[in-house]
Short mmCIF file of C-alpha atoms in Angstrom, two decimals:
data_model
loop_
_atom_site.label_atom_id
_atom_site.label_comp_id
_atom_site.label_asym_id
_atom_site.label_seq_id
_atom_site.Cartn_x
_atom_site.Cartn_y
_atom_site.Cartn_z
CA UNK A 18 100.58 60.35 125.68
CA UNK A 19 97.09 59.02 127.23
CA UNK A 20 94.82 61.96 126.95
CA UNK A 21 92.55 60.42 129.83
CA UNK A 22 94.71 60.79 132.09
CA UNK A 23 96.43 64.11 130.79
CA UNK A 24 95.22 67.68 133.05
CA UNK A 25 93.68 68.93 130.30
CA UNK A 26 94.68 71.81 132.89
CA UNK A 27 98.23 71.85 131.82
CA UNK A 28 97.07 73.26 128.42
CA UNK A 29 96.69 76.83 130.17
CA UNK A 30 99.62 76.12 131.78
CA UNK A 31 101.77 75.57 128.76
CA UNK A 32 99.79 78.38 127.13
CA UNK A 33 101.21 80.78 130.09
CA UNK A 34 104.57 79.87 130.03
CA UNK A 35 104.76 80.38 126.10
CA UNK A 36 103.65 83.52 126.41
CA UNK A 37 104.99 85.12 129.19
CA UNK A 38 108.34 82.99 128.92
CA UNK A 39 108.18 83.43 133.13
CA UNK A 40 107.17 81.03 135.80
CA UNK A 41 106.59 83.70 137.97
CA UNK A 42 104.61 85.40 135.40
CA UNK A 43 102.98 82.36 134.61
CA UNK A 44 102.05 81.79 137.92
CA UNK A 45 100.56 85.59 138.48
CA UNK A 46 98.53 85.13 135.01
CA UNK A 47 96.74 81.65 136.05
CA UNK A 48 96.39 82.67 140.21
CA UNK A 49 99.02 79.89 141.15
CA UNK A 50 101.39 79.98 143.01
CA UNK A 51 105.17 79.60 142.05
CA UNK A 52 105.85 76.18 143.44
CA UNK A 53 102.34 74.96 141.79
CA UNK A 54 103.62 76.30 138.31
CA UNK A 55 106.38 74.51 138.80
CA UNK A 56 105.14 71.40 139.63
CA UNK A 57 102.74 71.82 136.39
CA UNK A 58 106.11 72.14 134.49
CA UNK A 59 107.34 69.07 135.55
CA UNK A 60 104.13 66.87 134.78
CA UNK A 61 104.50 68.82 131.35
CA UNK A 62 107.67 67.49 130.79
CA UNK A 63 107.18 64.31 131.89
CA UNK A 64 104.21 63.83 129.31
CA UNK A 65 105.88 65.17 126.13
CA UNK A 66 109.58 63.80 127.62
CA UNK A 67 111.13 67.26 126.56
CA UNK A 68 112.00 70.09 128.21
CA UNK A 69 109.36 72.07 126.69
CA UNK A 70 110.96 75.46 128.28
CA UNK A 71 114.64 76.17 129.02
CA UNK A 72 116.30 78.96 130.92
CA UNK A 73 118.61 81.52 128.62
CA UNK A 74 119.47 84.49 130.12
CA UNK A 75 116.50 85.16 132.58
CA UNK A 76 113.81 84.16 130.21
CA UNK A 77 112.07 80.60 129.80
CA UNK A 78 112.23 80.08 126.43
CA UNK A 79 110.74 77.32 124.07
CA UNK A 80 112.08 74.28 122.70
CA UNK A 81 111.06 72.94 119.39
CA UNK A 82 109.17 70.46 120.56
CA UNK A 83 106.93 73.42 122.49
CA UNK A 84 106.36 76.11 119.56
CA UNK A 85 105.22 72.55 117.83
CA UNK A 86 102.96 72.16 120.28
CA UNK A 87 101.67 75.51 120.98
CA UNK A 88 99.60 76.50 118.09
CA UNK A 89 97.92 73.18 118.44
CA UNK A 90 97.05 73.70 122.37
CA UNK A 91 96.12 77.63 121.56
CA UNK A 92 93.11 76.15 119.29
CA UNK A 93 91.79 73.65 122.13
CA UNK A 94 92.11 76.38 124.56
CA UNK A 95 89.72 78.58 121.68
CA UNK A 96 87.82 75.90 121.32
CA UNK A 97 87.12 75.13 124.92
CA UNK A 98 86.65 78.90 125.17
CA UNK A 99 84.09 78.74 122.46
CA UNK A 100 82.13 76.22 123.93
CA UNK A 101 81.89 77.35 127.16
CA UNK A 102 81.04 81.13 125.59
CA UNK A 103 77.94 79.24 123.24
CA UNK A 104 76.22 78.79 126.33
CA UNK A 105 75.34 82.41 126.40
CA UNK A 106 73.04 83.94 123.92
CA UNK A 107 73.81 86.20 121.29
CA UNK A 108 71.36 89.40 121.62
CA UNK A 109 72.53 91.46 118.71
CA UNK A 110 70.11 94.45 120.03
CA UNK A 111 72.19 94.64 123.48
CA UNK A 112 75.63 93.24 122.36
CA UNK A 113 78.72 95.67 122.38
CA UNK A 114 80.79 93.25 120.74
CA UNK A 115 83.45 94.19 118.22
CA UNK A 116 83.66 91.94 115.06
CA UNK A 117 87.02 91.75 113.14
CA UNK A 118 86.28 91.30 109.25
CA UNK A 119 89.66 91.05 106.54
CA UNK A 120 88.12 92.41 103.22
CA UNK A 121 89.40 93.95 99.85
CA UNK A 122 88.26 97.36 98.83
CA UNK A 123 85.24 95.47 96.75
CA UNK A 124 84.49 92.79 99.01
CA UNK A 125 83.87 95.86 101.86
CA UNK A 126 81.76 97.60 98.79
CA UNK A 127 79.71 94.57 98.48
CA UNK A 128 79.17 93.41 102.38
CA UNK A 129 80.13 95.44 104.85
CA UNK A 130 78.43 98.64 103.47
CA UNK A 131 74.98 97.13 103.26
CA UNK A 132 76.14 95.71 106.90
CA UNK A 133 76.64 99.22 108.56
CA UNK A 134 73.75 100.25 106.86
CA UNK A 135 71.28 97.61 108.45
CA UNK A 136 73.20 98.25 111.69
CA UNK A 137 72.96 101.77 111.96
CA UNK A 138 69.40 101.87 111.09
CA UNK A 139 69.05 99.23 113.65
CA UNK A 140 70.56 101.64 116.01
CA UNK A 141 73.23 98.81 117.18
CA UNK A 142 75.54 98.99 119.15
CA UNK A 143 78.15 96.13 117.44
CA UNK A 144 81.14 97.82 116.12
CA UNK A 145 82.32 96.58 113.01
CA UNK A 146 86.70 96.68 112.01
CA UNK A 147 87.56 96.05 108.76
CA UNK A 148 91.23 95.73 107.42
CA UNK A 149 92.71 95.05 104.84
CA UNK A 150 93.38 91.31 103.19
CA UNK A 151 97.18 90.72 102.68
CA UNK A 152 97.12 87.52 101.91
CA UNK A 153 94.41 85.35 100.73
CA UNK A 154 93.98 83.76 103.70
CA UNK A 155 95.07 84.84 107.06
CA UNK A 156 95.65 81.45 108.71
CA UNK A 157 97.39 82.44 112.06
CA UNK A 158 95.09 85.58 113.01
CA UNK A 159 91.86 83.35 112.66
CA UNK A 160 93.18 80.89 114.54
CA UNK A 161 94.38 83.03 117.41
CA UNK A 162 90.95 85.19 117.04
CA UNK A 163 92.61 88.39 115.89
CA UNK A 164 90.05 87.86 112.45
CA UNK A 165 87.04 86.74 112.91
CA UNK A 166 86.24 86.67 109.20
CA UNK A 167 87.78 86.71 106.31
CA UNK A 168 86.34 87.95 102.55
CA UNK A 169 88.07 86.76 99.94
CA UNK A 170 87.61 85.57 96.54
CA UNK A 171 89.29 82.16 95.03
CA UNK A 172 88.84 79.64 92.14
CA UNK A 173 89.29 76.85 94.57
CA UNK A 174 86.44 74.83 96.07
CA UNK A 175 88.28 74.32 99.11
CA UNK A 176 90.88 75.51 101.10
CA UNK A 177 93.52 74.18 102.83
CA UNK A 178 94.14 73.78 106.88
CA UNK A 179 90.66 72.57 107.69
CA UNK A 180 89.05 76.14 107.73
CA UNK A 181 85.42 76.32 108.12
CA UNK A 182 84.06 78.39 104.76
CA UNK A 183 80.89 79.00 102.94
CA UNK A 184 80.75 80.30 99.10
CA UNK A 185 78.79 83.50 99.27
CA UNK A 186 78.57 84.75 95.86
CA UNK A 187 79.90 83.51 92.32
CA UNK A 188 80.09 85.00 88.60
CA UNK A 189 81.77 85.56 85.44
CA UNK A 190 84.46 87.92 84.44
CA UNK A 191 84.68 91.01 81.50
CA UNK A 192 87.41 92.69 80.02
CA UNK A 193 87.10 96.65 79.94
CA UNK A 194 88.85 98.85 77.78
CA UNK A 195 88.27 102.75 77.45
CA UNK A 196 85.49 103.09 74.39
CA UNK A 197 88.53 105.04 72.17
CA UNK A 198 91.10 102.22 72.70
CA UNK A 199 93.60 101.92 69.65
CA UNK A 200 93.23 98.40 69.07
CA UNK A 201 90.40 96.86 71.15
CA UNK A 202 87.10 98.04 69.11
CA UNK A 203 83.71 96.52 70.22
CA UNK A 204 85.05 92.88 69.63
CA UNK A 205 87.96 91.03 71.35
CA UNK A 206 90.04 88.27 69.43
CA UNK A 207 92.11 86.48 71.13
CA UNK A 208 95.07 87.39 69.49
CA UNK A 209 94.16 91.51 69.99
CA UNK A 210 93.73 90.39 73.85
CA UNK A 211 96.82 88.77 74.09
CA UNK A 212 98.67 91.83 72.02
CA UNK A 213 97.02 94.57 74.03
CA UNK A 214 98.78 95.90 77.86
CA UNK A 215 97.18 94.16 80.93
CA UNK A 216 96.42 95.99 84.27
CA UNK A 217 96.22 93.09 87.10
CA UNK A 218 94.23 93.71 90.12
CA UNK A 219 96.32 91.87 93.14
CA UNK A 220 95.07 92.95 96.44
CA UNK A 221 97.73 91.01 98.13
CA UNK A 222 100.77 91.71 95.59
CA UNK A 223 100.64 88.20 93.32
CA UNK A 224 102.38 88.76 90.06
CA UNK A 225 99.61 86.19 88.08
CA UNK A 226 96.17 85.32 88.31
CA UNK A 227 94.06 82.58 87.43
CA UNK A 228 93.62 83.75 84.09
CA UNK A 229 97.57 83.62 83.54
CA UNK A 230 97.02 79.93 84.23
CA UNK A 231 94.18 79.41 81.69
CA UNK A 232 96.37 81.16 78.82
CA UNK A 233 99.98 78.83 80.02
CA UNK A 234 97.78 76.02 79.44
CA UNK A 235 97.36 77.48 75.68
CA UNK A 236 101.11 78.01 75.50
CA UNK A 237 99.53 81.82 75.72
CA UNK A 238 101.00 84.79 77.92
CA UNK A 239 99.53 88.31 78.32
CA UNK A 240 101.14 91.54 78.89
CA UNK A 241 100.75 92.70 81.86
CA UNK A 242 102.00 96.28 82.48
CA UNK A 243 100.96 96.96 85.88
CA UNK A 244 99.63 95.33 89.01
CA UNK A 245 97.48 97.56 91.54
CA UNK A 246 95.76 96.33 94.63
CA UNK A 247 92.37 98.36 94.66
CA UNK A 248 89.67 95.94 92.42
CA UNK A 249 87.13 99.28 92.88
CA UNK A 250 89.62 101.53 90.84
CA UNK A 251 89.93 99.40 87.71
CA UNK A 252 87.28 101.05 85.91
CA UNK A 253 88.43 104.29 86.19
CA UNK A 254 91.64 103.70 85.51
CA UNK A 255 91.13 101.51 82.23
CA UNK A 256 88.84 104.68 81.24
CA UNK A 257 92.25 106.92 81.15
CA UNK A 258 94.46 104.76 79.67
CA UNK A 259 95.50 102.04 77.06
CA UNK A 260 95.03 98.87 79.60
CA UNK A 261 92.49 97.05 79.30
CA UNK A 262 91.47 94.69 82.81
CA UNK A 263 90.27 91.47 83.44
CA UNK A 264 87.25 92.14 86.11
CA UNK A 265 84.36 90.52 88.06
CA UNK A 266 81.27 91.23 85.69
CA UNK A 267 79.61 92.70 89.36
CA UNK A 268 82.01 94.73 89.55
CA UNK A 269 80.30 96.64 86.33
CA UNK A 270 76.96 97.28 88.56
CA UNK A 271 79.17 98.91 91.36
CA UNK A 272 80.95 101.56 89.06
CA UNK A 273 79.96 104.43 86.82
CA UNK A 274 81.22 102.34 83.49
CA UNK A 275 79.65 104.79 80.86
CA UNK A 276 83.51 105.40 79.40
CA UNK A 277 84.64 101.77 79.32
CA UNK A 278 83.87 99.40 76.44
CA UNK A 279 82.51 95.84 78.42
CA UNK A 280 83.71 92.61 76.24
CA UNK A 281 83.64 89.08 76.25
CA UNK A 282 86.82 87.50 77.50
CA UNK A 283 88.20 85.74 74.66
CA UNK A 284 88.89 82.23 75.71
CA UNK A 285 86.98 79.81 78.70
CA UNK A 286 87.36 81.29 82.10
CA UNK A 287 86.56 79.74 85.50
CA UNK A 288 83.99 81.25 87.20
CA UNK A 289 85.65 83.88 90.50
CA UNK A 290 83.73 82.21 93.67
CA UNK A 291 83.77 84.90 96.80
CA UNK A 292 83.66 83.04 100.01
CA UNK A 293 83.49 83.59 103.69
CA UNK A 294 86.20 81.90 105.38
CA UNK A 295 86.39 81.42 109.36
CA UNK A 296 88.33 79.15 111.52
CA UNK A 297 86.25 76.06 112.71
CA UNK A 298 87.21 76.59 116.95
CA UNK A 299 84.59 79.35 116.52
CA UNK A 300 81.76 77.28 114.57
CA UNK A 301 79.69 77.59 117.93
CA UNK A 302 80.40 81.38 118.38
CA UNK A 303 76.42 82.75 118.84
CA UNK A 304 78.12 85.73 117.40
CA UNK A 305 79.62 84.74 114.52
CA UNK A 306 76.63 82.69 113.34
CA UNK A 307 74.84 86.02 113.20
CA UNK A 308 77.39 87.57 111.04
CA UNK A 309 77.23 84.75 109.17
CA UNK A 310 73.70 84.44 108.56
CA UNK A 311 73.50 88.29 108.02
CA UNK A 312 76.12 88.36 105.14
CA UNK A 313 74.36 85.44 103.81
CA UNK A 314 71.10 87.43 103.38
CA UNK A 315 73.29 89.99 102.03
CA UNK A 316 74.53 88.03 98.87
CA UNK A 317 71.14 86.64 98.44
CA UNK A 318 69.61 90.37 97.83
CA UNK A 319 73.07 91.21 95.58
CA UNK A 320 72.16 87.70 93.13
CA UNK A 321 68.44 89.10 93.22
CA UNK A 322 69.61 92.03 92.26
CA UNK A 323 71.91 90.51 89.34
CA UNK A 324 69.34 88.09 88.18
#
């Protein structure tokens, strides 16, 4: 297909028909009329030589070749969107707006906390939603704008799809064990770490973490008894019980950690990198850049604080 001389147009159109799966619907949701829908259907056709939509039982429904295709023309709609939105200012002391933020129990601890805080005192009016991260990365609801942001942490330096993404905030791990633990005293060998029962923090339900790749590469595997999704309730946990966890060493500033013992790991670990992820249609979003740059300020006082 020759893009210059494609309707860029016929984007909505194809857009409309996807999700309405009804000319006439179509038709109502652009301000065409019927005939000019159709006649928009046909040049469709015509420039991908498929159907595109097909008529089953009073519905317009998809081909292959169209769900292929519509992700792919959702994001230059966005994008288009985007553009034309950057032209207007951002005023974050008159805007109403509502940003959408996909967090873990700690990552909300860490960002969005000190967030509300500076908002309220601001006396804004932006309303912040946070929900919960169940899956690293959510890559369909940022690119249909559902997310705006997503919080998570990874070992990776990149990741994949082409999402835009900024490292906010990187450290080492501990192991915690309750201070009268049977085996673990004060020290940890290897082989007592290895021997003792592991509690894994999964916020989105993985059975293995980094560190279970670390100890495969030693021909080493750890016991792990139980796998919870809430980071923020490992200490106290650990603190009534024989497990022993695995945790972000920042982690140990955010909890009352009097009844835990705080250890070395024994063996190399990579460092846990937290990073802000966002889908690059909405790099020129005014308001996203200044949620951006205010969680950005926000990990630069928590690595002042931890220096």
């Amino acid at each position: 297909m020759d893009l210059r001389q494609f309707d860029q147009n016929l984007w909505l159109v194809l857009d409309a028909l996807y999700r309405t799966q009804s000319v006439s619907d179509a038709a109502d949701n652009l301000s065409l009329s019927q005939s000019a829908m159709s006649h928009a259907l046909k040049r469709l056709r015509i420039a991908f030589n498929d159907p595109l939509f097909v008529r089953v039982k009073g519905k317009m429904l998809p081909t292959q070749k169209a769900i292929d295709i519509q992700p792919l023309a959702q994001q230059g709609i966005e994008l288009l969107r985007q553009i034309a939105k950057s032209i207007d200012s951002f005023e974050m002391n008159t805007s109403r707006r509502q940003f959408v933020i996909a967090a873990t129990d700690f990552t909300t601890k860490l960002f969005i906390y000190p967030l509300l805080n500076t908002l309220s005192t601001l006396n804004s009016n932006i309303r912040i939603k946070v929900i919960d991260l169940s899956s690293e990365i959510p890559i369909q609801a940022l690119s249909s704008n559902h997310i705006d942001l997503v919080l998570t942490f990874s070992h990776a330096h990149a990741f994949a799809n082409n999402l835009s993404q900024q490292k906010l905030i990187s450290g080492h791990y501990r192991v915690i064990a309750k201070k009268q633990h049977p085996t673990v005293l004060n020290k940890l060998s290897l082989e007592a770490y290895l021997s003792a029962k592991h509690v894994l923090i999964s916020p989105w339900g993985a059975e293995s973490a980094s560190l279970d790749n670390e100890l495969e590469r030693l021909g080493k595997t750890r016991q792990i008894a139980a796998i919870v999704p809430q980071l923020m309730n490992a200490v106290e946990l650990v603190s009534n019980c024989d497990l022993i966890a695995t945790v972000p060493a920042l982690l140990l500033r955010q909890q009352n950690s009097e009844n835990v013992q705080i250890l070395e790991p024994p063996l190399a670990l990579p460092d846990y990198k937290l990073f802000m992820v966002w889908h690059p249609s909405f790099n020129l979003d005014q308001g996203l850049i200044w949620l951006r740059s205010e969680l950005e300020t926000i990990a630069a006082q928590i690595l002042e604080g931890n220096s």
